[in-house]
Every structure is written in C-alpha cells, then in structure tokens.
mmCIF file of C-alpha atoms in Angstrom:
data_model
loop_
_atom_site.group_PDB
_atom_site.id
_atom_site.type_symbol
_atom_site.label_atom_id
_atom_site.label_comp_id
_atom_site.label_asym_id
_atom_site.label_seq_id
_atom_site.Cartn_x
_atom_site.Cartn_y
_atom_site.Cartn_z
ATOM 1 C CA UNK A 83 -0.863 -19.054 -28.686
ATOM 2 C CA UNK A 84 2.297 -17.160 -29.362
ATOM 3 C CA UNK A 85 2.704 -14.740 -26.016
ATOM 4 C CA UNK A 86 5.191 -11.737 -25.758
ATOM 5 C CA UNK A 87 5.955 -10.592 -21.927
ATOM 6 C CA UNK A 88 7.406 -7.079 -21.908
ATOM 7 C CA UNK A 89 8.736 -6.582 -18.197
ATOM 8 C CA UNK A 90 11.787 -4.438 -17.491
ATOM 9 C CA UNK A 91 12.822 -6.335 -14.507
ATOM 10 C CA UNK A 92 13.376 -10.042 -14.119
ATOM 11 C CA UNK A 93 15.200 -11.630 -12.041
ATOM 12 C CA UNK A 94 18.036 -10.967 -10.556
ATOM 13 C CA UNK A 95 16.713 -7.641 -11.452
ATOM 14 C CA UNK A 96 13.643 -6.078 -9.307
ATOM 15 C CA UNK A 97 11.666 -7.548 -6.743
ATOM 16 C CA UNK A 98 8.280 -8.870 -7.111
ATOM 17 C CA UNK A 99 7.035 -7.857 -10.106
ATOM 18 C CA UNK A 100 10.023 -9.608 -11.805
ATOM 19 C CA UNK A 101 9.647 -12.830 -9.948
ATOM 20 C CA UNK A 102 5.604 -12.605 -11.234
ATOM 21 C CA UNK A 103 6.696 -12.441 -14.462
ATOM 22 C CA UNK A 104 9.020 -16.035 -14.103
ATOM 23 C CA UNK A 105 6.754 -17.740 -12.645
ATOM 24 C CA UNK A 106 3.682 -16.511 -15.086
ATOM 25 C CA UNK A 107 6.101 -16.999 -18.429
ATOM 26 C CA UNK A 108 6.793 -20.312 -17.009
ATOM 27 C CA UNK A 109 3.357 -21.256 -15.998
ATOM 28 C CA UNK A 110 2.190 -20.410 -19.607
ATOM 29 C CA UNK A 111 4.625 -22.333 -21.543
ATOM 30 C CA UNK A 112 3.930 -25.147 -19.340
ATOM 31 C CA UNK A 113 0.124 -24.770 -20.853
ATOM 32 C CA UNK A 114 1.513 -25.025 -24.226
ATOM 33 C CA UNK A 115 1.629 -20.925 -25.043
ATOM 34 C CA UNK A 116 4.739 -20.319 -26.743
ATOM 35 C CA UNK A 117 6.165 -17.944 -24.632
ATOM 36 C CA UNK A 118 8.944 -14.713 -25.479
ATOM 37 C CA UNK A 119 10.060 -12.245 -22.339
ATOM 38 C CA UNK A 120 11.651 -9.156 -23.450
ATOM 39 C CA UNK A 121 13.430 -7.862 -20.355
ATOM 40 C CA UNK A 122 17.142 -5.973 -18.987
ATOM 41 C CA UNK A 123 20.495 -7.450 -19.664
ATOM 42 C CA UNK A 124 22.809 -7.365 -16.608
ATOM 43 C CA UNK A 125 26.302 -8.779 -15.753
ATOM 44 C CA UNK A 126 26.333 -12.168 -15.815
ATOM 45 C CA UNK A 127 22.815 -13.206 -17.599
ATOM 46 C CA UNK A 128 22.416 -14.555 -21.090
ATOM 47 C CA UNK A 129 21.288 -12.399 -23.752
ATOM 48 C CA UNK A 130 19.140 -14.950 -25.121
ATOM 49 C CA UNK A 131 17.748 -18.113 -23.729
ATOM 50 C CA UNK A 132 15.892 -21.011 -24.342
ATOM 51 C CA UNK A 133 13.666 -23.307 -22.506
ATOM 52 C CA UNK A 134 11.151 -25.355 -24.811
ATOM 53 C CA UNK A 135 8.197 -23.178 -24.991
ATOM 54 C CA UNK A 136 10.009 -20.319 -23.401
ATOM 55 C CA UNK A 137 12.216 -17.687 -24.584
ATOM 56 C CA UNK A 138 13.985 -14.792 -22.734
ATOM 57 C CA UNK A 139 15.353 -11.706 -24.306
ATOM 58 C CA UNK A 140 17.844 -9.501 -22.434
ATOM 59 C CA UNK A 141 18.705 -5.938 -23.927
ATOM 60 C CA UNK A 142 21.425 -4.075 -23.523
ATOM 61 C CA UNK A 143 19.783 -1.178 -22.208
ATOM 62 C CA UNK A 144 21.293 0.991 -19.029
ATOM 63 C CA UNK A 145 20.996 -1.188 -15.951
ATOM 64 C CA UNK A 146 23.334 -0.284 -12.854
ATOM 65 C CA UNK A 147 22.038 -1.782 -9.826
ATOM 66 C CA UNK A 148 19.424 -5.264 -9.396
ATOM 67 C CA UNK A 149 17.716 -4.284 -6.782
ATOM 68 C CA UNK A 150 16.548 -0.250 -7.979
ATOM 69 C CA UNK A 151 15.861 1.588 -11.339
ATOM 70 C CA UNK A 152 15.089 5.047 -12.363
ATOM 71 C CA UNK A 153 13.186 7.003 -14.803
ATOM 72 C CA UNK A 154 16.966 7.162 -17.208
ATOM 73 C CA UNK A 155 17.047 3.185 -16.733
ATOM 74 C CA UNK A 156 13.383 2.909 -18.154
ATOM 75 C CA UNK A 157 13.714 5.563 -20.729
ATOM 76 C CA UNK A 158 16.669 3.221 -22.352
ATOM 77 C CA UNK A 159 14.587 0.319 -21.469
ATOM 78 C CA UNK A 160 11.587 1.626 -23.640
ATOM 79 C CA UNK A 161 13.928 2.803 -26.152
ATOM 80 C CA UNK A 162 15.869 -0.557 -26.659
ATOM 81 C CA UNK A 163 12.854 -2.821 -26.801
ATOM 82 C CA UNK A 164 10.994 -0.506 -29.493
ATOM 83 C CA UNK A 165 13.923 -0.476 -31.568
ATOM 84 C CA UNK A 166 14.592 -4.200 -31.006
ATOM 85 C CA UNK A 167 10.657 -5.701 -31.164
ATOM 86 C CA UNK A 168 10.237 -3.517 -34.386
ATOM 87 C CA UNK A 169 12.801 -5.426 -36.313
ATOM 88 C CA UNK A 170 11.585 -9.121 -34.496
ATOM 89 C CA UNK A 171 7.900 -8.526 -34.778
ATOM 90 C CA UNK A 172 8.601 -7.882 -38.780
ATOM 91 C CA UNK A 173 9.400 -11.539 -38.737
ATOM 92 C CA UNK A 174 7.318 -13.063 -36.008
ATOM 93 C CA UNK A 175 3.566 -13.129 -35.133
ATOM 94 C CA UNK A 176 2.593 -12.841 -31.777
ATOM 95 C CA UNK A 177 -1.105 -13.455 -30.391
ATOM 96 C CA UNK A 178 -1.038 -11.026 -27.403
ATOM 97 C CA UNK A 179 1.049 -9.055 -25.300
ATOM 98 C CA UNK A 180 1.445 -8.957 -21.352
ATOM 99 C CA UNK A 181 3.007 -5.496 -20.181
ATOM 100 C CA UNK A 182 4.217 -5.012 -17.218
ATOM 101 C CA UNK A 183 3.753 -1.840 -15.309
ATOM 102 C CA UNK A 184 2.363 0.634 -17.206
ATOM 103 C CA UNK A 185 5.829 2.615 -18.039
ATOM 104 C CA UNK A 186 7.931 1.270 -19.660
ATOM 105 C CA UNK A 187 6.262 -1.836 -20.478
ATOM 106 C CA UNK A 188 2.576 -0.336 -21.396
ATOM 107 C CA UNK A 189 4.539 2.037 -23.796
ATOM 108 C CA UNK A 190 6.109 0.204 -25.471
ATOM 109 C CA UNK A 191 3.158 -2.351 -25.937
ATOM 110 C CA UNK A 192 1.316 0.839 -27.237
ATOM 111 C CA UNK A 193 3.872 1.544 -29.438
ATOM 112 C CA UNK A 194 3.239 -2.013 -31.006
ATOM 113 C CA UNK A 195 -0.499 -1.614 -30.968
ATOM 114 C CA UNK A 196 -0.026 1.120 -33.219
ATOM 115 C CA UNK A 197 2.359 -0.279 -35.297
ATOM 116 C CA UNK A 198 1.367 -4.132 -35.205
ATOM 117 C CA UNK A 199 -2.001 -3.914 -34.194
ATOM 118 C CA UNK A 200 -0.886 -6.490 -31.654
ATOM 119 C CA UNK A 201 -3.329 -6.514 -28.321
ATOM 120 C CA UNK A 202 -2.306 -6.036 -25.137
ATOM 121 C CA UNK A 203 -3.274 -6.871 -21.449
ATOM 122 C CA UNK A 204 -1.480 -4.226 -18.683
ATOM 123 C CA UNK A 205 -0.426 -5.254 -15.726
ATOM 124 C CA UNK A 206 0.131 -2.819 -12.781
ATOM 125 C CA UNK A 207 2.110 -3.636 -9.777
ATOM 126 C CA UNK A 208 1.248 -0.582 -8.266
ATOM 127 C CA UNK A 209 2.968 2.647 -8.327
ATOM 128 C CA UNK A 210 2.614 2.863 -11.980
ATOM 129 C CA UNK A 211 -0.719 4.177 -12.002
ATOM 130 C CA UNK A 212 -1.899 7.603 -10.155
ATOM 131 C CA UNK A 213 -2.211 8.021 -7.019
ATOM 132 C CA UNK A 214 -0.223 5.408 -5.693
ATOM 133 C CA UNK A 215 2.152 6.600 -2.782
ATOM 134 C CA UNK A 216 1.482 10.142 -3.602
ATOM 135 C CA UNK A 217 3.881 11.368 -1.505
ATOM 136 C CA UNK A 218 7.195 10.067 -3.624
ATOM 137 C CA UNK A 219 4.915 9.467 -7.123
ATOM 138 C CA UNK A 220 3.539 13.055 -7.048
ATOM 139 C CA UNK A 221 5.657 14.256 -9.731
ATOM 140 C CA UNK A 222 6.192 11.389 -11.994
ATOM 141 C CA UNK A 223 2.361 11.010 -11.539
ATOM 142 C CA UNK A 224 2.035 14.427 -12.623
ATOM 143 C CA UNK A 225 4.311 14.203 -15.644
ATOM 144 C CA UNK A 226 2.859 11.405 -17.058
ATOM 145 C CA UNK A 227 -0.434 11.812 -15.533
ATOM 146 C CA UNK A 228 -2.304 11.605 -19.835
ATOM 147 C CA UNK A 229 0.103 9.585 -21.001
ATOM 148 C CA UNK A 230 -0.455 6.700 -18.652
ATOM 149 C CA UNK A 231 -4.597 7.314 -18.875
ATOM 150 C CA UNK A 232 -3.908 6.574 -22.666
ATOM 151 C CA UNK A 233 -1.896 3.276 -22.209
ATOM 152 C CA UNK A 234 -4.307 1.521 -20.006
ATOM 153 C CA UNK A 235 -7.402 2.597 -22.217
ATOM 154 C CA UNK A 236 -5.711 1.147 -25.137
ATOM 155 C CA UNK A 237 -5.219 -2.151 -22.922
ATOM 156 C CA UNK A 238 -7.758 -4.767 -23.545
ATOM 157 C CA UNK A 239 -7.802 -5.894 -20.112
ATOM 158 C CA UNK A 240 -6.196 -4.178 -17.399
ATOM 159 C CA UNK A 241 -4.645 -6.425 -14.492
ATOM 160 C CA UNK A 242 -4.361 -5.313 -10.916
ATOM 161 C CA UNK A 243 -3.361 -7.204 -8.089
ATOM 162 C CA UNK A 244 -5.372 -5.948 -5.281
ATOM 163 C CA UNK A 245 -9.213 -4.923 -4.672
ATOM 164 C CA UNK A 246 -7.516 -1.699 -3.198
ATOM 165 C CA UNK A 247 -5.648 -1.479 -6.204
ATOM 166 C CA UNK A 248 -8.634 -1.437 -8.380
ATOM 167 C CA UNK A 249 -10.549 0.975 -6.473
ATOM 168 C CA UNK A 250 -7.863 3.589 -7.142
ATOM 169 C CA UNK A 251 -7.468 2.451 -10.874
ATOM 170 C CA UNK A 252 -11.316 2.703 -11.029
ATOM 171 C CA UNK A 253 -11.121 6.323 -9.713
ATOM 172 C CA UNK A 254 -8.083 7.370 -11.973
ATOM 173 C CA UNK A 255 -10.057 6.002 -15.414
ATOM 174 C CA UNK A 256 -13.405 5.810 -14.154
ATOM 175 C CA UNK A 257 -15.324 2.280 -13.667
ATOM 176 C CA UNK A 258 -15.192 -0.131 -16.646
ATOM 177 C CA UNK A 259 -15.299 -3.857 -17.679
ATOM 178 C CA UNK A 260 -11.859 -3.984 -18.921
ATOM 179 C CA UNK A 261 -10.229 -4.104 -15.563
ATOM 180 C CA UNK A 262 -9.703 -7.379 -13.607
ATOM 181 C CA UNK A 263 -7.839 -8.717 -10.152
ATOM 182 C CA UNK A 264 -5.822 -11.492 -10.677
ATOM 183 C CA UNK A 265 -3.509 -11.422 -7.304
ATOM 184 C CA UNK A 266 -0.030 -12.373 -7.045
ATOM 185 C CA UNK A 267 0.946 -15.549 -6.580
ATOM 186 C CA UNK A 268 4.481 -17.405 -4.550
ATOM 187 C CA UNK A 269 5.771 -20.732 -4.610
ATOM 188 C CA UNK A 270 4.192 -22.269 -1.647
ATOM 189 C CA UNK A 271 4.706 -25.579 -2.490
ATOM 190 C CA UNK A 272 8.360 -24.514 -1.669
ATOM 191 C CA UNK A 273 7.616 -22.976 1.496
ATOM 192 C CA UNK A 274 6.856 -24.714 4.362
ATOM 193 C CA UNK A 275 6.729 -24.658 8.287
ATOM 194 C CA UNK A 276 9.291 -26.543 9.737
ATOM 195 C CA UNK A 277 9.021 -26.158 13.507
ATOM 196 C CA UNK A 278 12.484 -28.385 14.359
ATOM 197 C CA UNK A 279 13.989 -25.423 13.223
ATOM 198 C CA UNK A 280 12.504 -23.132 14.826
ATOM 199 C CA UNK A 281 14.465 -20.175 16.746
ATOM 200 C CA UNK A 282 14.408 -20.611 20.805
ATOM 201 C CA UNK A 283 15.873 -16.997 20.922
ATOM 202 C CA UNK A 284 13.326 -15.004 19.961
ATOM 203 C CA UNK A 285 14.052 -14.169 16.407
ATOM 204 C CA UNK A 286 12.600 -11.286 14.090
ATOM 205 C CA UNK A 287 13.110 -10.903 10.596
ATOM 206 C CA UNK A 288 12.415 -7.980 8.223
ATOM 207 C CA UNK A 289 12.204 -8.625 4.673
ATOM 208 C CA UNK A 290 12.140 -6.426 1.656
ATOM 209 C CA UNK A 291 13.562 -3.309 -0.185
ATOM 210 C CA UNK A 292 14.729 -1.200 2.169
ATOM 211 C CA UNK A 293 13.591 1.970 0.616
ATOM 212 C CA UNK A 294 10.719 4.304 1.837
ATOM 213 C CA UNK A 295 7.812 2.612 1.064
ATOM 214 C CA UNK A 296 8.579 -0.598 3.265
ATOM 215 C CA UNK A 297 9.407 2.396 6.006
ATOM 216 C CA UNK A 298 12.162 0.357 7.579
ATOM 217 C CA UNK A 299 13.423 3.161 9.799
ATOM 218 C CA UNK A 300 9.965 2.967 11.608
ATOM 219 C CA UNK A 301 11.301 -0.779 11.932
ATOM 220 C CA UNK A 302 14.179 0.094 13.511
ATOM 221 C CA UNK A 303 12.994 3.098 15.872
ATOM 222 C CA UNK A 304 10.330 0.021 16.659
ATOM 223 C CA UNK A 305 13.655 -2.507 17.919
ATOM 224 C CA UNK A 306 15.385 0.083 19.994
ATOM 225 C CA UNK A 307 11.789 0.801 21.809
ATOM 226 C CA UNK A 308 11.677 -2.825 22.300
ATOM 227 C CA UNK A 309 14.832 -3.319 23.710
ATOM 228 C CA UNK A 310 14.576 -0.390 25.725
ATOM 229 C CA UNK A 311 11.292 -1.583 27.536
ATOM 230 C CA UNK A 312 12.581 -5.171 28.192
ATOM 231 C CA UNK A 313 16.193 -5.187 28.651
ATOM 232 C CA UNK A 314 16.610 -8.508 29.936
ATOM 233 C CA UNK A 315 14.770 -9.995 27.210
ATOM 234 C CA UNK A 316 17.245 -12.309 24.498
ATOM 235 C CA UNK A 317 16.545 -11.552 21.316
ATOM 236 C CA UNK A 318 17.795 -11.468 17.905
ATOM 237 C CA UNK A 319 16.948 -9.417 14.081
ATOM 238 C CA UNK A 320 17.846 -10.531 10.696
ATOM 239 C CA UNK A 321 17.196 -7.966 8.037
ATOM 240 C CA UNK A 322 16.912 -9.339 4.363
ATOM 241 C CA UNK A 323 16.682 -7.733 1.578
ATOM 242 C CA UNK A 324 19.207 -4.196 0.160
ATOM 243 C CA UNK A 325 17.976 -1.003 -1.410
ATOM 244 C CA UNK A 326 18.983 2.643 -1.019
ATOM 245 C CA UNK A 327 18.225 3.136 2.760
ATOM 246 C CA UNK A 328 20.500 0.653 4.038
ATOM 247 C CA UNK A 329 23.548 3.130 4.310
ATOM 248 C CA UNK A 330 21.389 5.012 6.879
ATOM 249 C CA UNK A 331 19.924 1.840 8.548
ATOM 250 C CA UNK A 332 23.254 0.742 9.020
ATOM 251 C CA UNK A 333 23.954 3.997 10.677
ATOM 252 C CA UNK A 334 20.865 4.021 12.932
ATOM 253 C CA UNK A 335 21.804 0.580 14.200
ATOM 254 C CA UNK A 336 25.261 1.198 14.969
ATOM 255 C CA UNK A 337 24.637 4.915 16.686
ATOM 256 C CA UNK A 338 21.905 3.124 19.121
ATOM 257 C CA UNK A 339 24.427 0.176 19.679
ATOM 258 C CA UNK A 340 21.846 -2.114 18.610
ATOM 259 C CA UNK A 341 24.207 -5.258 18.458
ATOM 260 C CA UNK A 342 21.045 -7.531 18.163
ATOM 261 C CA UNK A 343 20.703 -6.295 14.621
ATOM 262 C CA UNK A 344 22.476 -8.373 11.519
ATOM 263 C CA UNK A 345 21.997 -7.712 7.951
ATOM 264 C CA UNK A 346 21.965 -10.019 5.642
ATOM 265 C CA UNK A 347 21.472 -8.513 2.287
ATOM 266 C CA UNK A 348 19.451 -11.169 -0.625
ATOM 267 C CA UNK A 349 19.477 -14.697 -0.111
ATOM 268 C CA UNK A 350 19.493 -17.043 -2.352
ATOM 269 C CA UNK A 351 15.758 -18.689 -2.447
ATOM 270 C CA UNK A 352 17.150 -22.174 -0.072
ATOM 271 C CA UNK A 353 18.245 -19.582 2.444
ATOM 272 C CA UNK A 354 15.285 -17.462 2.495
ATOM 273 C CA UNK A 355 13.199 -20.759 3.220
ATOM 274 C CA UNK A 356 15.637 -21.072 6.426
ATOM 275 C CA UNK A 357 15.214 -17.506 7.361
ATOM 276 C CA UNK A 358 11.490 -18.122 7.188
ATOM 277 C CA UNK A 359 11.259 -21.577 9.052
ATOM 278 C CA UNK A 360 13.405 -20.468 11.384
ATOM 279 C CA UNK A 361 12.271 -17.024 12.639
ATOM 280 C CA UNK A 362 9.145 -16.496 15.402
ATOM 281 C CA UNK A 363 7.819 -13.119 13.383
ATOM 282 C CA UNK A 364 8.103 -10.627 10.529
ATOM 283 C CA UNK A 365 7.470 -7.109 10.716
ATOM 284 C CA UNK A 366 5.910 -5.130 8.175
ATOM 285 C CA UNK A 367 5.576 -1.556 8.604
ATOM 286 C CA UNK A 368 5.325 -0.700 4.994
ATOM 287 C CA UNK A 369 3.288 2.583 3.953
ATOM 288 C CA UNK A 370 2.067 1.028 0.439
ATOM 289 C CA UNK A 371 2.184 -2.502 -1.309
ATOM 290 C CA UNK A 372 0.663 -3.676 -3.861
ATOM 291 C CA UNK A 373 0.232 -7.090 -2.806
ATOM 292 C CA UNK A 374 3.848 -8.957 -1.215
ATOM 293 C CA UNK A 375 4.928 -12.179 -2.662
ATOM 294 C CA UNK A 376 7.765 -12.048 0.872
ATOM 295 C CA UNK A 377 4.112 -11.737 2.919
ATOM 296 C CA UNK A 378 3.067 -14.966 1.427
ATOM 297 C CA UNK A 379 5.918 -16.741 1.703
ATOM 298 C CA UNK A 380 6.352 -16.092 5.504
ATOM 299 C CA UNK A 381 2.781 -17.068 5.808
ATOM 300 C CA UNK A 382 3.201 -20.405 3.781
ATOM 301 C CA UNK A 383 6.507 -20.655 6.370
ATOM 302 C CA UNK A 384 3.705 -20.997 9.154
ATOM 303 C CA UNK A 385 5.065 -17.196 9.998
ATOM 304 C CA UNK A 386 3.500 -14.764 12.124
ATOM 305 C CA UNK A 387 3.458 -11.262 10.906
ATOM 306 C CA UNK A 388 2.667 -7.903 12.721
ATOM 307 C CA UNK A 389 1.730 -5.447 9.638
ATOM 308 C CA UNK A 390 0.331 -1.807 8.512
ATOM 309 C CA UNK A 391 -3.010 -2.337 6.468
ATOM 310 C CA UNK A 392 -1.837 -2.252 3.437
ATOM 311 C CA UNK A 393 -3.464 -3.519 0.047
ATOM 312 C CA UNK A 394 -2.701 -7.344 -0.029
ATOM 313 C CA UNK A 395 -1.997 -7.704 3.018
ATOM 314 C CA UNK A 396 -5.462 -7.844 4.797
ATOM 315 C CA UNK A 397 -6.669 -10.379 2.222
ATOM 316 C CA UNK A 398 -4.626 -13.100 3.823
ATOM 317 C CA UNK A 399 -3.689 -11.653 7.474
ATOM 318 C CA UNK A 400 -6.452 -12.906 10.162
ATOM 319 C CA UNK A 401 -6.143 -10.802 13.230
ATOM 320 C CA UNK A 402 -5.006 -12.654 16.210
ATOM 321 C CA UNK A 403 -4.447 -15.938 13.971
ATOM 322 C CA UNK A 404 -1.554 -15.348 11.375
ATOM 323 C CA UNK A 405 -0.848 -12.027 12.580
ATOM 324 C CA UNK A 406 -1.749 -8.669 13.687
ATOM 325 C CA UNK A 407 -2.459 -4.906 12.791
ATOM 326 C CA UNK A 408 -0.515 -2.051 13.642
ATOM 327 C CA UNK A 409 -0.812 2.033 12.973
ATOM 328 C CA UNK A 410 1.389 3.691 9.759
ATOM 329 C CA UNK A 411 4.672 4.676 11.120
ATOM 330 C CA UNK A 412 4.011 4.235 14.703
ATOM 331 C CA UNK A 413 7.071 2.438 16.452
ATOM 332 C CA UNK A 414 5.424 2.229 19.846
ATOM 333 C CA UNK A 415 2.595 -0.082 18.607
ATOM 334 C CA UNK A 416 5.069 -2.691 16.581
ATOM 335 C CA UNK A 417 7.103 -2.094 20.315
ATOM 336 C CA UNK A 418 3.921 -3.387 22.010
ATOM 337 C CA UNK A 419 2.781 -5.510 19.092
ATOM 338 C CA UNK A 420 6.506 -7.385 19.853
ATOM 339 C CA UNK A 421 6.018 -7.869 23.665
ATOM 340 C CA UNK A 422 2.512 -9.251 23.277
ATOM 341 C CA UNK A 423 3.565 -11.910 20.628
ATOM 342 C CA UNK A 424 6.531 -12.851 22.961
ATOM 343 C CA UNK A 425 4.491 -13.142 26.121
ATOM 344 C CA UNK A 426 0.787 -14.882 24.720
ATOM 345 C CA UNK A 427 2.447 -16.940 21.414
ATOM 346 C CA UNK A 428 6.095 -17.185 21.731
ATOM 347 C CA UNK A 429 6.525 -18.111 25.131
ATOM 348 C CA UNK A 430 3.228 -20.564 24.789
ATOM 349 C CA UNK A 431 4.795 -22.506 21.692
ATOM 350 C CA UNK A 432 1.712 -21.285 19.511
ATOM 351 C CA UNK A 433 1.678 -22.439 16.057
ATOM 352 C CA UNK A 434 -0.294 -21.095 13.187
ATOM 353 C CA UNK A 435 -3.409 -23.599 12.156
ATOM 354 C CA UNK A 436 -2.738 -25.908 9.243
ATOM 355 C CA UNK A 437 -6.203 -25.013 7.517
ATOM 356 C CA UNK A 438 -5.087 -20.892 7.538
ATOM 357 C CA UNK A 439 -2.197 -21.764 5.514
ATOM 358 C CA UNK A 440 -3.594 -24.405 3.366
ATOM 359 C CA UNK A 441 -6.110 -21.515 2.890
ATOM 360 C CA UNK A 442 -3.584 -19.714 1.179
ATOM 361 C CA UNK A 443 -2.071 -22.236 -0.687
ATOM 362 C CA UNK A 444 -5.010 -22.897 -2.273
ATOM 363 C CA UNK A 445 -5.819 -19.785 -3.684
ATOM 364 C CA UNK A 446 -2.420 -18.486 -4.165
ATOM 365 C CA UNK A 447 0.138 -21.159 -6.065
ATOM 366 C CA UNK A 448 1.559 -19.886 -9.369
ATOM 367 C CA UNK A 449 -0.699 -23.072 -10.676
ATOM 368 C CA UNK A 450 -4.086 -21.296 -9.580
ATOM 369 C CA UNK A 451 -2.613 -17.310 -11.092
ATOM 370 C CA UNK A 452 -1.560 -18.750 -14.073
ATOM 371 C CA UNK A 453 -5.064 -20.466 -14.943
ATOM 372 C CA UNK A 454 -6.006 -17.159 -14.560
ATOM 373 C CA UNK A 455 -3.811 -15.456 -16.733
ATOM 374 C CA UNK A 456 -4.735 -18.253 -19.539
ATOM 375 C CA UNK A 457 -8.570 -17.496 -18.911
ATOM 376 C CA UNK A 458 -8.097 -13.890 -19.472
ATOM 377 C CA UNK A 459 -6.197 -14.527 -22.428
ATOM 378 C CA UNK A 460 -8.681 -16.798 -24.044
ATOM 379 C CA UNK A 461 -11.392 -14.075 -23.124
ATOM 380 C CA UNK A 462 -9.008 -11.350 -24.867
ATOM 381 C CA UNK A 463 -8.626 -13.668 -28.417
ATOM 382 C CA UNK A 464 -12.371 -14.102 -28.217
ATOM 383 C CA UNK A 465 -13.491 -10.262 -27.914
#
C-alpha cells in the first residue's frame, strides 16, 4: 500500500510524537508499504530523502526552535503542506493517510479527504483533543473546540495512545467503534540495564521538556527538600532534556545554591542509554502525559521511577517493583519518595526483576506497534 504520514514534527524537531512517527514510517516500509512523511524543514535536514520504501518530505514552513512550536508555526505548517500535497497528490495515489495530532496534521488530512477522497486514520498524542490539560489548552480548546470534533469524525479510525486517553476522547465525541488504543512504542532492544555502570553516588536524573506539563519546578522544590532533610547525604542530578522553563530552572538552582544540580540539555540517543544505565532513579512529576516513550526507556534501562499517575504511566509502573506513586505537585512526597528509595533499594543493591522488564519489551517494541498500525490499516482498506 502506498502510505502518506502527515506529522509536523520529526526529528530533531518535537519530542515523542516525532520519534513515533520514525519509528512507525520505518516499521511500515520495512512491511513492504511504500511509505511518504510530509513533515518541517529545519537547519541542517534534507528537504527530500530517500530510503527504499521510505520517503521524507521537509517544507519550508516557519520553524524556529526543535524542541517547541506554536499555533503561527502550525498555521504555516498546515498552509505549506496543503499547498504542496495538492500539487503531489495530482500526480500520485496514495492508499491512506496517518495524521498526526489532530491540528495541523488532521486538517490538513481533511482538507485531502475533501479534495482526494483519500482516507485517513488520526492520531492524537494528547493535547490535541479537548480537555486535555485544561488549564494551558483552555483557550485553544475553546477556539477550535467544532473544528477539531469535525476532523476526528471524518477519521476512519481514530488512534489514541492511552485507555485514559480514550475515555476523554470518548466523552468529547461520544462512544463509537472508530476509536482504537494502539500505545506508544521505544526501542528497547536498544535499551538495556547495565549494572557495571551503575552510579555509587546516588544519582537522579530528570528527563523531558522542561515546560509546565512535566512540572519540573515541583522537581526542583522536591531536590532542595531533599537536601535539606539529609545534608550529609552524597548525591548527584542530571537534568536532560531543554524547553522554555529552563531559564527559570536555571535560576531556581543557582538562588538555592544547589551545586548538586547539572544540566545537560538533549543527548544524542548513545548518551541517553548512559544516562539511563547509569543513574539509580528518575523522577516524574509531570501533571499530564499522554503516554512517555523517556518512561519506557528508563524502564527497559532496568530504571526505577518515582511518578504522578498520569495516563501511560500506570500501565507499566508496578508499585514497589519498578517504581512508585507520588501526589500532583507535592515536593514533600518525591522528598520522602527519594529517602525511602535510598535507604530500602539503593543502599540494599536492589535491582529491578528481569521478567518486569521483559514484560515491557514484549508488548512495547516498535515491532509489536507497528503490526498494529498495519492491522488497522488493512481493517481501514477493507471497510
């Protein structure tokens, strides 16, 4: 079949909705699907390139930072690939479409719809879909509130990643059979435990955005409660990851003298596999996911994680086992959370059991999504 992938972000650009759409592309052609991403040009990339069954597309649409967008960056997105795909689709045929996130890529695969009659399966990472985070969505929810109801009842199948995720999708359009969870997915043939490695100063590592929703200032309020309660104890805090709250991380750290603190901005994927093998826990205090590709990396790593409950997350965390629970922005509990893990696991050289993470391995590879992706778009061609 002859598959076009609309997805603003891909890497560099985004997080882990771009990195779902490599590794799905990929997966596909591998299957045989002949295989076209239309994403963002940015400094550096190809415009256009080509891997046997696999084709990538990068338009010159506004694009200033890889790691954050906006609504201007999406508009010129959506613009770009309409006025680009309307020319290419007059000369080839595609099967199906995969759109990621309902805006921009669900509008413009409406756009199509009507013009090509070309089907389409939505994806939604999250966000994109009232009432996620309705705190910092409220308004774009509200502006786009019938607009978005119209793209994903147009989708034939509508993709989320999370049973939480559905539940609010069912609320928003009201229960049907069109939509489906099909969960992320990481590389965890790549990521590994590797004990020799392992940290003997106790070693924490945040990893992420750092922008509200991964609430990284709770993180930090969290350290300097730690350290306060147990200043003897040696320990040290590598934060990975950039986004727009670093400035006043950065800030934080330095006005509490928190000298234990480093960070370390992306990695490249070798070094993140280091950060992961090497570290004793990851912290988590995020207010909303939709489900973390980072969370199942650490796990794969054999890494302990203390968490909020959010959606994806308590599908793969076993309390007490691979990790532990802790209240929405409460800094205390990760505090406690901290001292409990150092004193009952660190200190006793506990290890997370093999079978958890082969657990996980086995339902999550990119192998295992990706049979699912092809299954639902079988199911699609047959309707």
């Amino acid at each position: 079949m002859k598959i076009l992938i609309l997805n603003y972000e891909y890497p560099p650009l985004g997080g882990g909705a771009g990195i779902c759409t490599k590794y799905e592309a990929g997966g596909l052609a591998t299957l045989g699907h002949q295989v076209t991403v239309v994403t963002t040009w940015f400094k550096g990339e190809k415009e256009i390139e080509k891997k046997k069954n696999l084709t990538i597309v990068r338009l010159k649409s506004i694009r200033k930072f890889t790691f954050k967008s906006n609504p201007m960056e999406m508009i010129s997105y959506s613009n770009h690939a309409k006025k680009f795909l309307s020319k290419y689709l007059s000369q080839n045929k595609f099967d199906v479409c995969l759109a990621n996130f309902t805006i921009p890529g669900g509008n413009v695969a409406l756009f199509l719809k009507e013009k090509f009659n070309l089907p389409y399966i939505l994806i939604s990472h999250g966000h994109d879909i009232p009432w996620f985070l309705p705190k910092q969505m409220f308004k774009f929810h509200l502006v786009t509130y019938f607009y978005v109801k119209k793209i994903c009842k147009n989708a034939s199948s509508l993709v989320l990643l999370t049973k939480e995720m559905k539940t609010n999708a069912d609320k928003f359009l009201g229960k049907n059979k069109k939509t489906v969870v099909i969960e992320n997915g990481a590389d965890l043939n790549y990521f590994y435990p590797n004990y020799k490695i392992k940290s003997k100063i106790f070693k924490i590592i945040f990893v992420g955005r750092q922008r509200a929703q991964k609430d990284p200032i709770t993180f930090l309020k969290a350290i300097k409660i730690f350290k306060e309660k147990n200043p003897s104890l040696h320990f040290i805090v590598h934060i990975l990851g950039d986004g727009p709250l670093r400035k006043k991380m950065e800030s934080y750290v330095k006005k509490n003298n928190l000298k234990e603190i480093k960070f370390l901005g992306w990695l490249s994927k070798e070094k993140m596999l280091k950060e992961y093998q090497s570290a004793n826990i990851q912290i988590m205090p995020s207010i909303a996911e939709a489900m973390s590709i980072a969370t199942l990396e650490s796990l794969s790593s054999g890494l302990y994680i203390i968490s909020t409950k959010v959606s994806g997350n308590t599908d793969v965390i076993v309390e007490g086992v691979n990790g532990n629970y802790v209240p929405f922005k409460d800094p205390s509990a990760i505090a406690n959370a901290l001292k409990d893990f150092y004193e009952n696991k660190f200190k006793k050289n506990y290890t997370v059991p093999k079978k958890i993470m082969q657990k996980l391995k086995n339902k999550y590879s990119w192998k295992m999504i990706t049979q699912k992706y092809n299954k639902l778009i079988i199911k699609n061609e047959n309707l």
